[in-house]
mmCIF file of C-alpha atoms in Angstrom:
data_model
loop_
_atom_site.group_PDB
_atom_site.id
_atom_site.type_symbol
_atom_site.label_atom_id
_atom_site.label_comp_id
_atom_site.label_asym_id
_atom_site.label_seq_id
_atom_site.Cartn_x
_atom_site.Cartn_y
_atom_site.Cartn_z
ATOM 1 C CA MET V 146 51.270 85.646 84.263
ATOM 2 C CA ASN V 147 49.414 88.525 86.100
ATOM 3 C CA ASN V 148 52.550 90.655 85.913
ATOM 4 C CA GLN V 149 52.793 90.028 82.233
ATOM 5 C CA ARG V 150 49.022 91.146 81.830
ATOM 6 C CA VAL V 151 49.722 94.228 83.894
ATOM 7 C CA SER V 152 52.699 95.140 81.856
ATOM 8 C CA LEU V 153 50.789 94.737 78.557
ATOM 9 C CA LEU V 154 47.893 96.752 79.988
ATOM 10 C CA SER V 155 50.155 99.501 81.146
ATOM 11 C CA VAL V 156 51.689 99.751 77.651
ATOM 12 C CA LEU V 157 48.189 99.905 76.064
ATOM 13 C CA ILE V 158 47.012 102.651 78.519
ATOM 14 C CA PHE V 159 50.139 104.559 77.904
ATOM 15 C CA CYS V 160 49.746 104.345 74.096
ATOM 16 C CA LEU V 161 46.013 105.338 74.314
ATOM 17 C CA LEU V 162 46.824 108.405 76.505
ATOM 18 C CA LEU V 163 49.767 109.400 74.175
ATOM 19 C CA LEU V 164 47.527 109.253 71.046
ATOM 20 C CA ILE V 165 44.573 111.077 72.774
ATOM 21 C CA ASN V 166 46.974 113.786 74.143
ATOM 22 C CA ASN V 167 47.650 114.751 70.549
ATOM 23 C CA ASN V 168 44.249 116.228 70.512
ATOM 24 C CA PRO V 169 44.313 119.706 72.230
ATOM 25 C CA GLY V 170 40.587 119.355 73.066
ATOM 26 C CA VAL V 171 40.993 116.096 74.851
ATOM 27 C CA VAL V 172 44.085 117.332 76.764
ATOM 28 C CA SER V 173 42.056 120.310 78.015
ATOM 29 C CA SER V 174 39.196 118.172 79.238
ATOM 30 C CA SER V 175 41.542 115.534 80.727
ATOM 31 C CA THR V 176 43.264 118.345 82.884
ATOM 32 C CA GLN V 177 39.829 119.390 84.367
ATOM 33 C CA ASN V 178 38.485 115.913 85.120
ATOM 34 C CA GLY V 179 39.683 115.933 88.720
ATOM 35 C CA LYS V 180 42.454 113.443 88.245
ATOM 36 C CA VAL V 181 45.543 113.772 90.489
ATOM 37 C CA SER V 182 48.579 114.822 88.425
ATOM 38 C CA LEU V 183 51.538 112.367 89.098
ATOM 39 C CA GLU V 184 54.940 113.028 87.441
ATOM 40 C CA LEU V 185 58.013 110.817 87.839
ATOM 41 C CA TYR V 186 61.482 112.099 86.805
ATOM 42 C CA TYR V 187 63.956 109.280 86.624
ATOM 43 C CA GLU V 188 66.634 107.509 84.772
ATOM 44 C CA SER V 189 66.541 104.044 83.602
ATOM 45 C CA LEU V 190 69.637 102.477 85.316
ATOM 46 C CA CYS V 191 69.203 104.187 88.638
ATOM 47 C CA PRO V 192 68.478 101.125 91.172
ATOM 48 C CA TYR V 193 66.283 103.272 93.340
ATOM 49 C CA CYS V 194 64.198 104.267 90.229
ATOM 50 C CA SER V 195 63.832 100.781 89.248
ATOM 51 C CA ASN V 196 62.671 99.738 92.733
ATOM 52 C CA PHE V 197 60.175 102.540 92.806
ATOM 53 C CA ILE V 198 58.737 101.670 89.485
ATOM 54 C CA VAL V 199 58.520 98.056 89.982
ATOM 55 C CA ASN V 200 57.505 97.834 93.549
ATOM 56 C CA TYR V 201 55.532 101.012 94.204
ATOM 57 C CA LEU V 202 54.328 102.715 90.925
ATOM 58 C CA ASP V 203 53.054 99.428 89.551
ATOM 59 C CA LYS V 204 50.369 99.531 92.173
ATOM 60 C CA LEU V 205 48.668 102.291 90.078
ATOM 61 C CA PHE V 206 47.395 99.455 87.729
ATOM 62 C CA GLN V 207 45.859 97.454 90.499
ATOM 63 C CA ASP V 208 42.191 97.885 91.457
ATOM 64 C CA GLN V 209 41.754 100.558 88.695
ATOM 65 C CA LEU V 210 43.654 103.192 90.591
ATOM 66 C CA LEU V 211 45.015 104.540 87.375
ATOM 67 C CA THR V 212 41.603 105.985 86.564
ATOM 68 C CA LEU V 213 42.181 108.501 89.462
ATOM 69 C CA VAL V 214 45.833 109.581 88.100
ATOM 70 C CA ASP V 215 47.057 111.450 85.261
ATOM 71 C CA LEU V 216 50.587 109.881 85.203
ATOM 72 C CA LYS V 217 53.631 111.254 83.304
ATOM 73 C CA LEU V 218 56.933 109.622 83.101
ATOM 74 C CA ILE V 219 60.050 111.645 82.221
ATOM 75 C CA PRO V 220 63.062 109.443 81.475
ATOM 76 C CA TYR V 221 65.994 111.727 81.776
ATOM 77 C CA GLY V 222 67.143 112.052 85.378
ATOM 78 C CA ASN V 223 70.504 113.378 86.114
ATOM 79 C CA ALA V 224 71.661 113.383 82.462
ATOM 80 C CA LYS V 225 73.380 116.471 80.902
ATOM 81 C CA ILE V 226 73.423 118.071 77.591
ATOM 82 C CA GLY V 227 76.817 119.039 76.321
ATOM 83 C CA SER V 228 77.830 122.050 74.122
ATOM 84 C CA ASN V 229 77.622 120.044 71.048
ATOM 85 C CA ASN V 230 74.206 118.744 71.792
ATOM 86 C CA THR V 231 75.429 115.391 73.128
ATOM 87 C CA ILE V 232 73.730 113.690 76.077
ATOM 88 C CA THR V 233 75.890 112.493 78.839
ATOM 89 C CA CYS V 234 74.178 109.931 81.308
ATOM 90 C CA GLN V 235 75.266 108.892 84.807
ATOM 91 C CA LYS V 236 75.512 105.415 83.419
ATOM 92 C CA ARG V 237 76.776 104.701 79.875
ATOM 93 C CA ARG V 238 73.875 102.594 78.748
ATOM 94 C CA GLU V 239 71.117 104.884 79.877
ATOM 95 C CA ILE V 240 71.031 107.006 76.743
ATOM 96 C CA SER V 241 69.723 104.135 74.650
ATOM 97 C CA ARG V 242 67.390 102.899 77.377
ATOM 98 C CA ASP V 243 65.910 106.235 78.225
ATOM 99 C CA LEU V 244 65.366 107.244 74.619
ATOM 100 C CA GLY V 245 64.619 104.095 72.782
ATOM 101 C CA LEU V 246 64.456 100.854 74.889
ATOM 102 C CA GLY V 247 67.780 99.716 73.668
ATOM 103 C CA PHE V 248 67.473 100.896 70.124
ATOM 104 C CA PRO V 249 70.244 103.043 68.517
ATOM 105 C CA VAL V 250 69.933 106.643 69.572
ATOM 106 C CA SER V 251 70.158 107.626 65.802
ATOM 107 C CA LYS V 252 66.799 105.759 65.079
ATOM 108 C CA VAL V 253 65.140 107.336 68.112
ATOM 109 C CA LEU V 254 66.203 110.852 67.069
ATOM 110 C CA PHE V 255 65.002 110.243 63.475
ATOM 111 C CA MET V 256 61.608 108.988 64.864
ATOM 112 C CA ALA V 257 61.335 112.074 67.012
ATOM 113 C CA SER V 258 61.583 114.347 64.026
ATOM 114 C CA LEU V 259 58.417 112.692 62.483
ATOM 115 C CA PRO V 260 54.946 114.075 62.991
ATOM 116 C CA ILE V 261 53.899 113.681 66.413
ATOM 117 C CA LYS V 262 51.126 111.018 65.752
ATOM 118 C CA THR V 263 53.439 109.049 63.565
ATOM 119 C CA PHE V 264 56.125 109.171 66.317
ATOM 120 C CA SER V 265 53.596 108.134 68.863
ATOM 121 C CA LEU V 266 52.598 105.124 66.927
ATOM 122 C CA PHE V 267 56.288 104.163 66.536
ATOM 123 C CA LEU V 268 56.803 104.520 70.204
ATOM 124 C CA CYS V 269 53.845 102.376 71.040
ATOM 125 C CA MET V 270 55.136 99.749 68.628
ATOM 126 C CA LEU V 271 58.492 99.782 70.383
ATOM 127 C CA LEU V 272 56.780 99.580 73.878
ATOM 128 C CA LEU V 273 54.580 96.584 72.697
ATOM 129 C CA ASN V 274 57.526 94.852 71.091
ATOM 130 C CA SER V 275 59.490 95.187 74.239
ATOM 131 C CA VAL V 276 56.692 93.766 76.445
ATOM 132 C CA SER V 277 56.104 90.939 74.021
ATOM 133 C CA ALA V 278 59.911 90.063 74.104
ATOM 134 C CA SER V 279 59.791 90.127 77.888
ATOM 135 C CA ARG V 280 56.793 87.855 77.972
ATOM 136 C CA VAL V 281 58.493 85.295 75.836
ATOM 137 C CA SER V 282 61.743 85.292 78.026
ATOM 138 C CA SER V 283 60.008 85.715 81.476
ATOM 139 C CA LYS V 284 59.489 81.988 81.853
ATOM 140 C CA ASP V 285 63.270 81.258 81.487
ATOM 141 C CA ASP V 286 64.268 84.250 83.525
ATOM 142 C CA THR V 287 62.190 83.159 86.536
ATOM 143 C CA GLN V 288 63.912 79.694 86.414
ATOM 144 C CA LYS V 289 67.301 81.027 86.530
ATOM 145 C CA VAL V 290 69.360 80.155 89.625
ATOM 146 C CA GLN V 291 70.655 83.039 91.627
ATOM 147 C CA LEU V 292 74.425 82.851 92.170
ATOM 148 C CA GLY V 293 76.110 85.481 94.390
ATOM 149 C CA LEU V 294 79.836 85.764 94.902
ATOM 150 C CA TYR V 295 80.966 87.913 97.809
ATOM 151 C CA TYR V 296 84.604 88.519 97.622
ATOM 152 C CA GLU V 297 87.588 90.964 97.925
ATOM 153 C CA SER V 298 89.946 91.647 95.129
ATOM 154 C CA LEU V 299 93.258 90.647 96.769
ATOM 155 C CA CYS V 300 92.271 87.578 98.699
ATOM 156 C CA PRO V 301 94.227 84.914 96.752
ATOM 157 C CA TYR V 302 91.404 82.357 97.490
ATOM 158 C CA SER V 303 88.846 84.681 95.854
ATOM 159 C CA ALA V 304 91.108 85.088 92.846
ATOM 160 C CA ASN V 305 91.568 81.387 92.547
ATOM 161 C CA PHE V 306 87.773 80.637 92.693
ATOM 162 C CA ILE V 307 87.120 83.389 89.975
ATOM 163 C CA ILE V 308 89.672 82.330 87.488
ATOM 164 C CA ASN V 309 89.719 78.633 87.940
ATOM 165 C CA TYR V 310 86.079 77.758 88.840
ATOM 166 C CA LEU V 311 83.710 80.656 88.240
ATOM 167 C CA VAL V 312 85.065 81.007 84.783
ATOM 168 C CA LYS V 313 83.553 77.612 84.006
ATOM 169 C CA LEU V 314 80.128 79.183 83.828
ATOM 170 C CA PHE V 315 81.002 80.648 80.497
ATOM 171 C CA GLU V 316 82.380 77.426 78.844
ATOM 172 C CA ASP V 317 80.498 75.363 76.270
ATOM 173 C CA ASP V 318 79.242 78.498 74.681
ATOM 174 C CA GLY V 319 77.670 79.641 77.951
ATOM 175 C CA ASP V 320 75.423 76.782 78.038
ATOM 176 C CA LEU V 321 75.594 76.671 81.933
ATOM 177 C CA PHE V 322 75.510 80.540 82.199
ATOM 178 C CA SER V 323 72.185 80.602 80.419
ATOM 179 C CA ILE V 324 70.524 79.228 83.434
ATOM 180 C CA VAL V 325 72.277 81.336 85.992
ATOM 181 C CA ASP V 326 71.863 85.015 87.171
ATOM 182 C CA LEU V 327 75.366 85.857 88.380
ATOM 183 C CA HIS V 328 75.874 88.669 90.887
ATOM 184 C CA LEU V 329 79.360 89.909 91.972
ATOM 185 C CA SER V 330 79.856 91.928 95.064
ATOM 186 C CA PRO V 331 83.509 93.263 95.532
ATOM 187 C CA TRP V 332 83.558 94.073 99.232
ATOM 188 C CA GLY V 333 84.359 90.993 101.227
ATOM 189 C CA ASN V 334 85.985 91.691 104.736
ATOM 190 C CA ALA V 335 86.517 95.420 104.376
ATOM 191 C CA ARG V 336 85.301 97.723 106.882
ATOM 192 C CA ILE V 337 83.915 101.359 107.044
ATOM 193 C CA ARG V 338 85.664 103.794 109.194
ATOM 194 C CA TYR V 339 84.252 107.233 110.175
ATOM 195 C CA SER V 340 86.434 110.128 111.339
ATOM 196 C CA ASP V 341 85.773 113.847 111.351
ATOM 197 C CA ASN V 342 82.609 113.392 109.122
ATOM 198 C CA ILE V 343 84.985 111.609 106.532
ATOM 199 C CA THR V 344 84.223 108.034 105.528
ATOM 200 C CA THR V 345 87.081 105.807 104.514
ATOM 201 C CA PHE V 346 87.591 101.987 104.010
ATOM 202 C CA ASP V 347 89.803 99.695 105.773
ATOM 203 C CA CYS V 348 90.409 96.642 103.530
ATOM 204 C CA GLN V 349 91.962 93.402 104.749
ATOM 205 C CA HIS V 350 94.902 93.410 102.320
ATOM 206 C CA GLY V 351 95.526 97.110 102.548
ATOM 207 C CA PRO V 352 94.912 100.285 100.255
ATOM 208 C CA SER V 353 95.564 98.518 97.105
ATOM 209 C CA GLU V 354 92.711 96.134 97.769
ATOM 210 C CA CYS V 355 90.318 99.187 98.476
ATOM 211 C CA LEU V 356 91.460 100.409 95.095
ATOM 212 C CA LEU V 357 90.789 97.338 93.191
ATOM 213 C CA ASN V 358 87.495 96.588 94.909
ATOM 214 C CA THR V 359 86.358 100.082 93.914
ATOM 215 C CA VAL V 360 87.782 99.703 90.317
ATOM 216 C CA GLU V 361 85.849 96.340 89.944
ATOM 217 C CA ALA V 362 82.672 98.014 91.294
ATOM 218 C CA CYS V 363 82.915 100.693 88.818
ATOM 219 C CA ALA V 364 83.416 98.138 85.961
ATOM 220 C CA ILE V 365 80.283 96.247 87.097
ATOM 221 C CA ASP V 366 78.392 99.618 86.960
ATOM 222 C CA ILE V 367 79.770 100.830 83.710
ATOM 223 C CA TRP V 368 79.280 97.438 81.885
ATOM 224 C CA PRO V 369 76.247 96.090 83.734
ATOM 225 C CA GLU V 370 76.004 92.913 81.558
ATOM 226 C CA VAL V 371 77.848 90.078 83.231
ATOM 227 C CA THR V 372 79.403 88.932 79.937
ATOM 228 C CA GLU V 373 80.940 92.510 79.589
ATOM 229 C CA HIS V 374 82.310 93.160 83.189
ATOM 230 C CA PHE V 375 83.299 89.541 84.001
ATOM 231 C CA PRO V 376 86.167 89.433 81.418
ATOM 232 C CA PHE V 377 87.663 92.493 82.983
ATOM 233 C CA ILE V 378 87.337 91.323 86.662
ATOM 234 C CA ASN V 379 88.696 87.877 85.483
ATOM 235 C CA CYS V 380 91.735 89.630 83.846
ATOM 236 C CA VAL V 381 92.487 91.703 87.031
ATOM 237 C CA GLU V 382 92.032 88.615 89.359
ATOM 238 C CA THR V 383 94.375 86.564 87.076
ATOM 239 C CA LEU V 384 96.901 89.184 87.785
ATOM 240 C CA VAL V 385 96.314 88.911 91.517
ATOM 241 C CA TYR V 386 96.656 85.316 91.354
ATOM 242 C CA GLU V 387 99.949 85.703 89.638
ATOM 243 C CA HIS V 388 101.098 88.305 92.083
ATOM 244 C CA LYS V 389 101.129 90.859 89.386
ATOM 245 C CA TYR V 390 98.184 93.056 90.411
ATOM 246 C CA PRO V 391 100.020 96.344 90.165
ATOM 247 C CA GLN V 392 99.700 95.782 86.364
ATOM 248 C CA TRP V 393 95.900 95.664 86.637
ATOM 249 C CA GLU V 394 95.605 98.644 84.107
ATOM 250 C CA THR V 395 96.887 96.466 81.383
ATOM 251 C CA CYS V 396 93.444 94.728 81.271
ATOM 252 C CA PHE V 397 91.974 97.768 79.544
ATOM 253 C CA ASP V 398 94.211 97.329 76.505
ATOM 254 C CA LYS V 399 93.911 93.404 76.522
ATOM 255 C CA LEU V 400 90.137 93.724 76.417
ATOM 256 C CA GLY V 401 89.812 96.978 74.368
ATOM 257 C CA LEU V 402 88.035 98.743 77.064
ATOM 258 C CA ASP V 403 87.916 102.535 77.742
ATOM 259 C CA SER V 404 90.015 103.126 80.908
ATOM 260 C CA LYS V 405 88.664 106.600 81.192
ATOM 261 C CA LEU V 406 85.197 105.379 82.210
ATOM 262 C CA VAL V 407 86.608 103.613 85.186
ATOM 263 C CA SER V 408 89.020 106.500 86.063
ATOM 264 C CA ASP V 409 86.140 108.966 86.042
ATOM 265 C CA CYS V 410 83.990 106.643 88.228
ATOM 266 C CA TYR V 411 86.813 106.174 90.812
ATOM 267 C CA THR V 412 88.144 109.946 90.935
ATOM 268 C CA SER V 413 84.620 111.452 91.026
ATOM 269 C CA GLY V 414 83.691 109.571 94.185
ATOM 270 C CA TYR V 415 80.931 107.590 92.521
ATOM 271 C CA GLY V 416 83.006 104.475 92.936
ATOM 272 C CA LYS V 417 82.924 105.008 96.794
ATOM 273 C CA LYS V 418 79.091 105.255 96.628
ATOM 274 C CA LEU V 419 78.995 101.979 94.816
ATOM 275 C CA GLU V 420 81.351 100.439 97.448
ATOM 276 C CA LEU V 421 79.133 101.698 100.233
ATOM 277 C CA GLN V 422 76.186 99.837 98.464
ATOM 278 C CA TYR V 423 78.258 96.580 98.356
ATOM 279 C CA ALA V 424 79.214 97.066 101.922
ATOM 280 C CA ALA V 425 75.614 97.338 103.020
ATOM 281 C CA GLU V 426 74.663 94.398 100.876
ATOM 282 C CA THR V 427 77.422 92.206 102.227
ATOM 283 C CA ASN V 428 76.894 93.199 105.780
ATOM 284 C CA SER V 429 73.169 92.308 105.547
ATOM 285 C CA LEU V 430 73.808 88.620 104.466
ATOM 286 C CA GLU V 431 71.903 86.100 106.457
ATOM 287 C CA PRO V 432 73.486 84.186 107.718
ATOM 288 C CA PRO V 433 76.429 86.717 108.031
ATOM 289 C CA HIS V 434 79.535 85.793 105.941
ATOM 290 C CA THR V 435 82.655 84.790 108.056
ATOM 291 C CA TYR V 436 85.092 84.651 105.163
ATOM 292 C CA VAL V 437 85.596 85.048 101.428
ATOM 293 C CA PRO V 438 84.977 83.789 98.848
ATOM 294 C CA TRP V 439 81.455 83.456 100.131
ATOM 295 C CA VAL V 440 79.297 81.727 97.409
ATOM 296 C CA VAL V 441 75.514 81.767 97.688
ATOM 297 C CA VAL V 442 73.053 79.742 95.623
ATOM 298 C CA ASP V 443 69.418 80.864 95.648
ATOM 299 C CA GLY V 444 70.059 82.495 98.970
ATOM 300 C CA GLN V 445 71.797 79.571 100.532
ATOM 301 C CA PRO V 446 75.552 79.886 101.391
ATOM 302 C CA LEU V 447 77.766 76.964 100.142
ATOM 303 C CA TYR V 448 80.301 77.496 103.060
ATOM 304 C CA GLU V 449 83.607 75.830 102.347
ATOM 305 C CA ASP V 450 82.111 73.592 99.629
ATOM 306 C CA TYR V 451 82.033 76.619 97.313
ATOM 307 C CA GLU V 452 84.215 75.042 94.686
ATOM 308 C CA ASN V 453 81.548 72.532 94.018
ATOM 309 C CA PHE V 454 79.058 75.352 93.191
ATOM 310 C CA ILE V 455 78.039 73.939 89.783
ATOM 311 C CA SER V 456 76.414 70.887 91.513
ATOM 312 C CA TYR V 457 74.320 73.197 93.653
ATOM 313 C CA ILE V 458 73.259 75.206 90.512
ATOM 314 C CA CYS V 459 72.242 72.001 88.779
ATOM 315 C CA LYS V 460 70.239 70.799 91.812
ATOM 316 C CA ALA V 461 68.511 74.226 92.281
ATOM 317 C CA TYR V 462 67.667 74.474 88.471
ATOM 318 C CA LYS V 463 63.883 73.648 87.802
ATOM 319 C CA GLY V 464 63.917 74.251 84.012
ATOM 320 C CA SER V 465 63.229 71.638 81.420
ATOM 321 C CA THR V 466 66.483 72.126 79.364
ATOM 322 C CA VAL V 467 69.395 70.748 81.302
ATOM 323 C CA PRO V 468 72.914 72.118 80.409
ATOM 324 C CA LYS V 469 75.585 69.799 79.434
ATOM 325 C CA ALA V 470 77.470 70.568 82.601
ATOM 326 C CA CYS V 471 74.495 69.118 84.602
ATOM 327 C CA SER V 472 74.058 65.974 82.558
ATOM 328 C CA ASN V 473 76.513 63.881 84.597
ATOM 329 C CA ILE V 474 75.362 65.136 88.050
ATOM 330 C CA LEU V 475 72.737 63.368 90.143
ATOM 331 C CA LEU V 476 70.233 65.970 91.021
ATOM 332 C CA ASN V 477 68.808 64.010 93.942
ATOM 333 C CA THR V 478 71.880 64.450 96.054
ATOM 334 C CA ILE V 479 74.841 66.873 95.902
ATOM 335 C CA HIS V 480 77.995 65.204 94.862
ATOM 336 C CA LYS V 481 80.916 66.516 96.806
ATOM 337 C CA GLN V 482 84.277 65.529 95.524
ATOM 338 C CA ASN V 483 86.717 65.377 98.313
ATOM 339 C CA ALA V 484 84.010 66.575 100.785
ATOM 340 C CA ASP V 485 86.225 66.242 103.665
ATOM 341 C CA ARG V 486 88.772 68.654 102.314
ATOM 342 C CA ILE V 487 88.742 72.113 103.819
ATOM 343 C CA ARG V 488 89.050 74.899 101.216
ATOM 344 C CA PRO V 489 91.422 77.740 102.246
ATOM 345 C CA VAL V 490 89.586 81.157 102.768
ATOM 346 C CA CYS V 491 90.152 84.717 103.897
ATOM 347 C CA TYR V 492 88.538 84.862 107.276
ATOM 348 C CA LYS V 493 86.559 88.072 108.235
ATOM 349 C CA ASP V 494 88.205 88.183 111.667
ATOM 350 C CA ALA V 495 91.643 86.908 110.691
ATOM 351 C CA THR V 496 93.522 86.008 113.976
ATOM 352 C CA LEU V 497 97.045 84.792 113.789
ATOM 353 C CA SER V 498 95.856 81.208 114.097
ATOM 354 C CA THR V 499 93.424 81.418 111.333
ATOM 355 C CA GLN V 500 96.048 83.074 109.038
ATOM 356 C CA ILE V 501 98.457 80.188 109.729
ATOM 357 C CA ARG V 502 95.648 77.673 109.127
ATOM 358 C CA SER V 503 94.843 79.181 105.722
ATOM 359 C CA THR V 504 98.474 79.445 104.796
ATOM 360 C CA ILE V 505 99.070 75.777 105.625
ATOM 361 C CA LEU V 506 95.955 74.561 103.743
ATOM 362 C CA SER V 507 96.993 76.494 100.799
ATOM 363 C CA TRP V 508 100.597 75.186 100.933
ATOM 364 C CA MET V 509 99.184 71.510 101.366
ATOM 365 C CA GLN V 510 96.921 72.099 98.422
ATOM 366 C CA LYS V 511 99.744 73.092 96.139
ATOM 367 C CA VAL V 512 101.877 70.186 97.296
ATOM 368 C CA ASN V 513 99.166 67.708 96.594
ATOM 369 C CA LEU V 514 98.581 69.215 93.297
ATOM 370 C CA ALA V 515 102.137 69.002 92.207
ATOM 371 C CA ALA V 516 102.356 65.367 93.506
ATOM 372 C CA SER V 517 99.385 64.381 91.292
ATOM 373 C CA MET V 518 100.870 65.788 88.163
#
């Protein structure tokens, strides 16, 4: 509740300063009142910018510190203006977020052509509307269950989990997905190699896995909404599961996606930076992961019971509206179907014995499945 008040107060102060600054006399006096000038040049989808704004810049609004500061925000960052006056951002969605809080760019540009005071009023209305909307949804967002999947693209057990289990989040019109904050981390058991000041990746299933890990990292970055990038990853992992992963590029046409965005991300080296971030994230897991898929619910790994992840989600959820998927699950205890069955996984340090063990378990699972049909 305090954060909501701070957000609303921040917007109101910003609006007040914006309107006052249209009066040259007031601007002149404000620049001579001894305040410290603070300017932030940033871009909306840069995670480090977000971290600074949320965890550091927000402190200005505590204990009246803002009264000592003349704060100016410049949401542009590393964007570029092309020859035809188009704006190209590092991340595709930044242009609408930087300029208009998710509003179409055409509307924002139209508003910018209005008289400055009229434009200021419009901008304040957009800001207040955004804060109001976040206040309405903040209660539901804080009650969402955090679900993390740490995986590698060519591990068959990761692919199996994604296409046959994780996909259930989106069934029943996304009823279950509405209570989940899903995070995918495509790195898994890969390793970073340093040689002659060159950083390379050593992936468990070879160079093709390094390629697809990076491709999926790029997809997550380009289409940050889970409902946008998950269909692509699900498509690629389906081909992996069917041993057809060399055909992964067909997923662009199947889903109507622009392949150039991913290609540019990969060839520019930006995808490599994304993978380094996923590597750091995966390697900092506590407790450390020992295999993939490594599924985590609200910070707690599910170990080899990962296929039963929905039960853990339902148990962890504290909201009042219970999804249909949770209606038949006892929330007092976790229901483990075939709890003694060990799920096959791709081990981080895959010795010959662990490889044989996983292969045998996978074969037995297929035989049991065929016998039950």
